[in-house]
Coordinates of C-alpha atoms and ligand atoms in Angstrom, one line a residue:
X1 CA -9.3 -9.6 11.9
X2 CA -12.5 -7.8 13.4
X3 CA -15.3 -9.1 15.0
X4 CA -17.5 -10.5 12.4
X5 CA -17.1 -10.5 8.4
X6 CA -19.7 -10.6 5.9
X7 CA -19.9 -11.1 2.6
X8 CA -23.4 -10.4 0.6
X9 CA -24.5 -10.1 -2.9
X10 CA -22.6 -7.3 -3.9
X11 CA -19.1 -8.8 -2.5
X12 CA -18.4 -5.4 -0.7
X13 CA -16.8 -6.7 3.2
X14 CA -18.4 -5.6 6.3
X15 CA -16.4 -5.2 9.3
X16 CA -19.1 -6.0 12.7
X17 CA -17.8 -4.2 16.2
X18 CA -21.1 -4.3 18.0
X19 CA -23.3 -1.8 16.9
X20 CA -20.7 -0.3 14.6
X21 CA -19.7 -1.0 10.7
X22 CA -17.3 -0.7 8.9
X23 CA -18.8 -0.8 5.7
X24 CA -15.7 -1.3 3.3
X25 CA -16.1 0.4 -0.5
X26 CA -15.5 -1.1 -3.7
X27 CA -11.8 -1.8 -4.5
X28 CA -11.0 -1.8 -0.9
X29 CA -12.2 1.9 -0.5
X30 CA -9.5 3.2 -3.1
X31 CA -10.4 6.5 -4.6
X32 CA -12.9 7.4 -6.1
X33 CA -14.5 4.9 -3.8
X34 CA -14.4 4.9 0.4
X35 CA -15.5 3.0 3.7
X36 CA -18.0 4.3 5.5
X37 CA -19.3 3.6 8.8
X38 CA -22.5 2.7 10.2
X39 CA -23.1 3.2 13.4
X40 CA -26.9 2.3 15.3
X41 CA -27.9 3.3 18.6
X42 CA -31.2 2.8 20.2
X43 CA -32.0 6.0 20.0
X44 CA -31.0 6.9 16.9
X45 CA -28.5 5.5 13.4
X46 CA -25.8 7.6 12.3
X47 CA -23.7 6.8 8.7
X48 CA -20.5 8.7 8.5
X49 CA -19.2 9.5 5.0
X50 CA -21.5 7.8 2.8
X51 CA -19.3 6.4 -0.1
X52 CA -19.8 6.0 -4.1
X53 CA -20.2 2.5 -2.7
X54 CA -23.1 2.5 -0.7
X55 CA -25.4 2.7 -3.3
X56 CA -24.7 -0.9 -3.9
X57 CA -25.8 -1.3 -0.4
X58 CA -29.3 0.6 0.0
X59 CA -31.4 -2.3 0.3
X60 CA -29.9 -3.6 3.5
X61 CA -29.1 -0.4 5.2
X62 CA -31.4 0.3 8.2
X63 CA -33.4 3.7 8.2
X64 CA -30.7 6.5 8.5
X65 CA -31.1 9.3 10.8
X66 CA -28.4 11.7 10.2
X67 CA -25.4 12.0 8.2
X68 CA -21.7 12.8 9.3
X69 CA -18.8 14.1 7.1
X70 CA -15.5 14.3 8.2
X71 CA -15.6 16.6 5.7
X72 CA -16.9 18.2 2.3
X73 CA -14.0 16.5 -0.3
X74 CA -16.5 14.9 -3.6
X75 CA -15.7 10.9 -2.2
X76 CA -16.9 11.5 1.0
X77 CA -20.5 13.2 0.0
X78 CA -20.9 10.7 -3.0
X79 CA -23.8 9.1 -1.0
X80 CA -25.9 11.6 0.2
X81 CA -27.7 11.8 -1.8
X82 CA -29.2 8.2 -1.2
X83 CA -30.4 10.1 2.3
X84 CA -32.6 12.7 1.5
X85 CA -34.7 12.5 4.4
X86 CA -31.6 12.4 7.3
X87 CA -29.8 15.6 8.6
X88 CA -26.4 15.9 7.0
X89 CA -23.8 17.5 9.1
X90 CA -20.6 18.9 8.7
X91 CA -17.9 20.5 10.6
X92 CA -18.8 24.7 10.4
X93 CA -15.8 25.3 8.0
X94 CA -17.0 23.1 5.6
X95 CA -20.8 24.0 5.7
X96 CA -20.8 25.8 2.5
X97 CA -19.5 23.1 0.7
X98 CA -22.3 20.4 1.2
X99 CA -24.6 23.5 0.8
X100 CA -23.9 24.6 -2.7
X101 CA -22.1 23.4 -5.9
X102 CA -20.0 27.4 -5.6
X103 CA -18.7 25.8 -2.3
X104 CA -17.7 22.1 -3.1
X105 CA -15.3 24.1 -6.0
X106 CA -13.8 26.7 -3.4
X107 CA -13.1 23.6 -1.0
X108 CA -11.5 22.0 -3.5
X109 CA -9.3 25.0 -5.1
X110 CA -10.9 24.7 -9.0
X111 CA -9.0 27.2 -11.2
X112 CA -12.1 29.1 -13.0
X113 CA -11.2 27.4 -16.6
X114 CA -11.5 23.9 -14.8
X115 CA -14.7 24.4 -12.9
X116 CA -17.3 23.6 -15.8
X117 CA -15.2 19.5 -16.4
X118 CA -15.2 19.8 -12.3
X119 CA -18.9 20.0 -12.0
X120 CA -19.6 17.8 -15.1
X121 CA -17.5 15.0 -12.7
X122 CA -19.1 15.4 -9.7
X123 CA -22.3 15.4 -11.1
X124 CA -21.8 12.1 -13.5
X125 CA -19.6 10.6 -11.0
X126 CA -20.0 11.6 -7.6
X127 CA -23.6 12.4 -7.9
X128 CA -23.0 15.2 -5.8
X129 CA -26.4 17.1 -5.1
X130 CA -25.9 20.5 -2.9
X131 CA -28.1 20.3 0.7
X132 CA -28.8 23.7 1.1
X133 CA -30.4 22.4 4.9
X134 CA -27.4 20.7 6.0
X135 CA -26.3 21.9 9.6
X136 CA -23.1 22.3 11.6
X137 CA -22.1 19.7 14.0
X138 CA -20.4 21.0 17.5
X139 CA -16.2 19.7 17.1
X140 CA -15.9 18.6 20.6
X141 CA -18.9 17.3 21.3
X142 CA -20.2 14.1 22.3
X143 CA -23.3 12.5 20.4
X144 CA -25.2 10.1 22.4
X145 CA -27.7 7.8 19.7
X146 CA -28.3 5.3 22.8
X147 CA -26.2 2.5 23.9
X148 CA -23.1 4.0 21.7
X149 CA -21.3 7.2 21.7
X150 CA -19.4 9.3 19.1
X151 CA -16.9 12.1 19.7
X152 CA -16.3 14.7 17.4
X153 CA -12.7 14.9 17.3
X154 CA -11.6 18.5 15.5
X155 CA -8.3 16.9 13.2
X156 CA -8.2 20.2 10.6
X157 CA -4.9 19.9 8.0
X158 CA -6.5 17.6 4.8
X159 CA -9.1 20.4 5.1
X160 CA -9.5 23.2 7.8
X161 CA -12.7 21.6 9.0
X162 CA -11.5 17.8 8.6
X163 CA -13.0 15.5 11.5
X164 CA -12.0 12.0 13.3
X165 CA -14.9 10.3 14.9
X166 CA -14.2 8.2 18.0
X167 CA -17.3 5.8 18.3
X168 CA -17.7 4.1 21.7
X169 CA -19.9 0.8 22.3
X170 CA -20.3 -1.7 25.1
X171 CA -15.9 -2.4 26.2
X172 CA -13.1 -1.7 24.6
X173 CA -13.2 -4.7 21.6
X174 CA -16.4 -2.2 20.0
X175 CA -14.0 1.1 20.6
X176 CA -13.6 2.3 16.6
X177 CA -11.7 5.5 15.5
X178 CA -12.6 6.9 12.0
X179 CA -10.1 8.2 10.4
X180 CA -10.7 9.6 7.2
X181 CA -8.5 11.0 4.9
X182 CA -5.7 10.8 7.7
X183 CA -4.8 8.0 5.8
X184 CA -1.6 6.4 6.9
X185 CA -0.6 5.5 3.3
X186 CA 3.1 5.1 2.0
X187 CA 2.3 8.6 0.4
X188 CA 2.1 10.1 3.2
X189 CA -0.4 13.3 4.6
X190 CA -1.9 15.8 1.8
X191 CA -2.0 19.2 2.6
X192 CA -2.3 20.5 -1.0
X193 CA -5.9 22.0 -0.8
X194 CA -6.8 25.7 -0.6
X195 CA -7.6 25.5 2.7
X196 CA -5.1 22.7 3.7
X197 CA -2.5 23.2 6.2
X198 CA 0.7 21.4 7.2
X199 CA 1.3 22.7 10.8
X200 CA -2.0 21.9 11.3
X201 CA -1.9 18.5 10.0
X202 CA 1.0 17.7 12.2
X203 CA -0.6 18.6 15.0
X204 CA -3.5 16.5 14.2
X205 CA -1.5 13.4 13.9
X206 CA 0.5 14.4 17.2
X207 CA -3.0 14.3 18.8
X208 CA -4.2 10.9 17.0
X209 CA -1.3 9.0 17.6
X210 CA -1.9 9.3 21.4
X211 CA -5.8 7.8 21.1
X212 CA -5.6 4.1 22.6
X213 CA -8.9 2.2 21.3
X214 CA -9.1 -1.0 19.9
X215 CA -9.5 -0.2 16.2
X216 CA -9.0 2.0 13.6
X217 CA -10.4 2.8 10.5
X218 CA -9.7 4.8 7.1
X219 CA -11.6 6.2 4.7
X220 CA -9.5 4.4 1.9
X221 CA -6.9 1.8 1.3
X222 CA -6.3 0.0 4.8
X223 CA -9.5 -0.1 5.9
X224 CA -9.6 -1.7 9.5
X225 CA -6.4 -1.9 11.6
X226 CA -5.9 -2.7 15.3
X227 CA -4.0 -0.7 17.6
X228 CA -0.2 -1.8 17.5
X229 CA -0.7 -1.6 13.6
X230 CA -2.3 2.1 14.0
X231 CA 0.8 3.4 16.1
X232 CA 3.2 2.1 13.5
X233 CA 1.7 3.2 10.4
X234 CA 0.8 6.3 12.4
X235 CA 4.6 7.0 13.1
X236 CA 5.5 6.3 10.0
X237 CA 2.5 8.5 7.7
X238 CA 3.7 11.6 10.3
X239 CA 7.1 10.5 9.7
X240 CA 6.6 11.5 5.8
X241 CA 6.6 15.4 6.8
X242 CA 10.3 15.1 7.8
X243 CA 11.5 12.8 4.9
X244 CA 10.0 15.5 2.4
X245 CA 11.5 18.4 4.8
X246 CA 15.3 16.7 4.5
X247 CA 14.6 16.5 0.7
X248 CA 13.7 19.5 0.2
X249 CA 16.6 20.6 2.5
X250 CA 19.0 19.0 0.4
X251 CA 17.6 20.2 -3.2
X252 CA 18.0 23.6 -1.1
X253 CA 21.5 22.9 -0.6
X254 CA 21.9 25.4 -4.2
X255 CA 19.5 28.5 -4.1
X256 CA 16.8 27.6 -5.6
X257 CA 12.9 28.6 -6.3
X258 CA 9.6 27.6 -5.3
X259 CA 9.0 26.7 -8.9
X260 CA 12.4 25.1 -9.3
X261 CA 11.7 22.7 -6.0
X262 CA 8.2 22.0 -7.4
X263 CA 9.3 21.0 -10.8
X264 CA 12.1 18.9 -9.6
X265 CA 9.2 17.6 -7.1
X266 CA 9.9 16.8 -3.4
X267 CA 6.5 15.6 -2.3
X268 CA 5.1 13.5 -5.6
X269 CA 7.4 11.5 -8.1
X270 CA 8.9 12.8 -10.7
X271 CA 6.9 11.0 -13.2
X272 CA 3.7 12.7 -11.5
X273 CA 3.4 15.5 -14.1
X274 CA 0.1 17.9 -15.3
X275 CA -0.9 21.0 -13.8
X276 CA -3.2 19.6 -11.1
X277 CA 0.0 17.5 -9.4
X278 CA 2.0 20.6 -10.1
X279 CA -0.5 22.6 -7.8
X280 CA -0.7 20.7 -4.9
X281 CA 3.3 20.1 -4.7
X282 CA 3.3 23.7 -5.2
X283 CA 0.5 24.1 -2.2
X284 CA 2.7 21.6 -0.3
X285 CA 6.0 22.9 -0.9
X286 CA 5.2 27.2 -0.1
X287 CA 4.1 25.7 3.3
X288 CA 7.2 23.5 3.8
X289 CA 9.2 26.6 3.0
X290 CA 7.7 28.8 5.0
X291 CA 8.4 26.4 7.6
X292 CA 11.9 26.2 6.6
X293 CA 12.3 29.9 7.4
X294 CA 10.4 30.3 10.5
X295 CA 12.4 27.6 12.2
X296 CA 15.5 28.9 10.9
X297 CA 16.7 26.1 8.9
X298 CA 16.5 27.6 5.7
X299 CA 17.1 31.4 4.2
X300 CA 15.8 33.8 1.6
X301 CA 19.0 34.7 0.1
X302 CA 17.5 36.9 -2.3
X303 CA 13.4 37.4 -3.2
X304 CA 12.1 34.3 -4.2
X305 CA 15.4 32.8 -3.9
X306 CA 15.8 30.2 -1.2
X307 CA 18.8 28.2 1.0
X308 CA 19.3 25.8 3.4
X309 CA 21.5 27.3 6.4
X310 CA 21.3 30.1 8.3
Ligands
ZN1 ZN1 -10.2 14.4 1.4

């Protein structure tokens, strides 16, 4: 489907659009493992999310200059440190989190009695070493590493400081947009973080879906797409919002709780049970709500007690 695919030693696809790769993970980039992007200029070679899976990679990888992350979440820093001599950079909100091990566990919400098996897993799995020296990249900007371009595309809602990278080469067949954790799978966006947000993510997607380039990649499952398969996943992923909305509108249709709509779960299936799915459908679901109210489609019909209707 792209340009050029090769297949080496470790088996691991590489997707060629000029001077950019797609270097797909292990098990097509499902979590815990991710696609990353290479991309060399004359000037200068950037890698974008290093994966768990680059390691397998090392020995062919040219000398790396700097590192890019779309942002701070364990799978996406699981390479860096394979780097140790490149800049790593990282939207401003998310600095603190390639910095020190005390960020990486706000980022990600740890409950204090979970934080000791957190860091014992992101140290045995995602080798995750802090990088007190890492540096904030400008959102908005243009780099320039010679020959090719990135913009710095500011797409917060996974994570406040969550990036898209648009890299430009020679014409439009070398055009790539990274997408990272705006995923477009069946699942549909997460906004279940601590600092996640669903208006936000909506937004985002509003503002991606309108970027015409030739391809488009994610940081796991699909991998590469081209553009008329981008626009329909694209509608469909943003379309996920709604579906959970009218479910949740419906389970409303009785006064009901938070804690009653998140046990009964809208966003994950009912089978998904433990406290860490319980959290993020909570996360999910007091945003959803509060969306509910401020548009007028739902009531508080007594404290904690909520309705669909006016
Ligand atoms: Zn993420």
């Amino acid at each position: 489907m792209s340009g050029v695919q090769a297949q080496l030693g470790h088996a691991l696809e590489t997707h060629v659009f000029g001077r950019t790769q797609v270097l797909m993970g292990r098990n097509g980039g499902k979590f815990p493992y991710g696609n990353s992007v290479l991309v060399q200029g004359t000037e200068e070679t950037i890698l974008i999310d290093p994966s768990k899976s680059v390691k397998e990679r090392i020995g062919e990888l040219p000398h790396i200059d700097r590192v890019l992350l779309s942002h701070c979440h364990q799978d996406h820093v699981a390479g860096v440190h394979l780097f140790p001599d490149a800049t790593v950079e990282t939207h401003p909100l998310e600095l603190d989190a390639i910095q020190s091990l005390e960020g990486l566990l706000a980022l990600h919400g740890v409950p204090a009695d979970e934080q000791a098996a957190f860091t014992d897993n992101v140290r045995t799995h995602f080798a995750f070493v802090p990088r007190p020296d890492a540096m904030a990249f400008v959102p908005e900007s243009t780099i320039d590493l010679g020959r090719v371009r990135i913009d710095v595309l500011h797409t917060p809602g996974h994570t406040h400081g969550h990036c898209c990278f648009v890299v430009y080469g020679g014409g439009r067949q070398d055009e790539v947009v990274f997408l990272a954790d705006i995923e477009l799978s069946g699942f549909g966006p997460y906004y279940g973080g601590p600092n996640s947000c669903l208006e936000a993510f909506d937004r985002s997607l509003t503002r991606v879906r309108t970027l015409d380039h030739e391809w488009f990649a994610t940081y796991h499952h699909l991998g590469v797409l081209q553009q008329p398969a981008f626009a329909e996943r694209s509608a469909q992923y943003q379309g996920m919002i709604d579906t959970r909305e009218r479910k949740l509108l419906r389970f409303l249709q009785t006064p009901r709780t938070l804690e009653a709509a998140v046990q009964h779960r809208i966003v994950y299936r009912a089978s998904d049970t433990g406290a860490h799915t319980d959290r993020n459908e909570r996360n999910m679901l007091r945003q959803h709500i509060a969306r509910l109210l401020s548009r007028n489609l739902a009531t508080e019909v007594e404290p904690g007690l909520y309705q669909a209707g006016t």
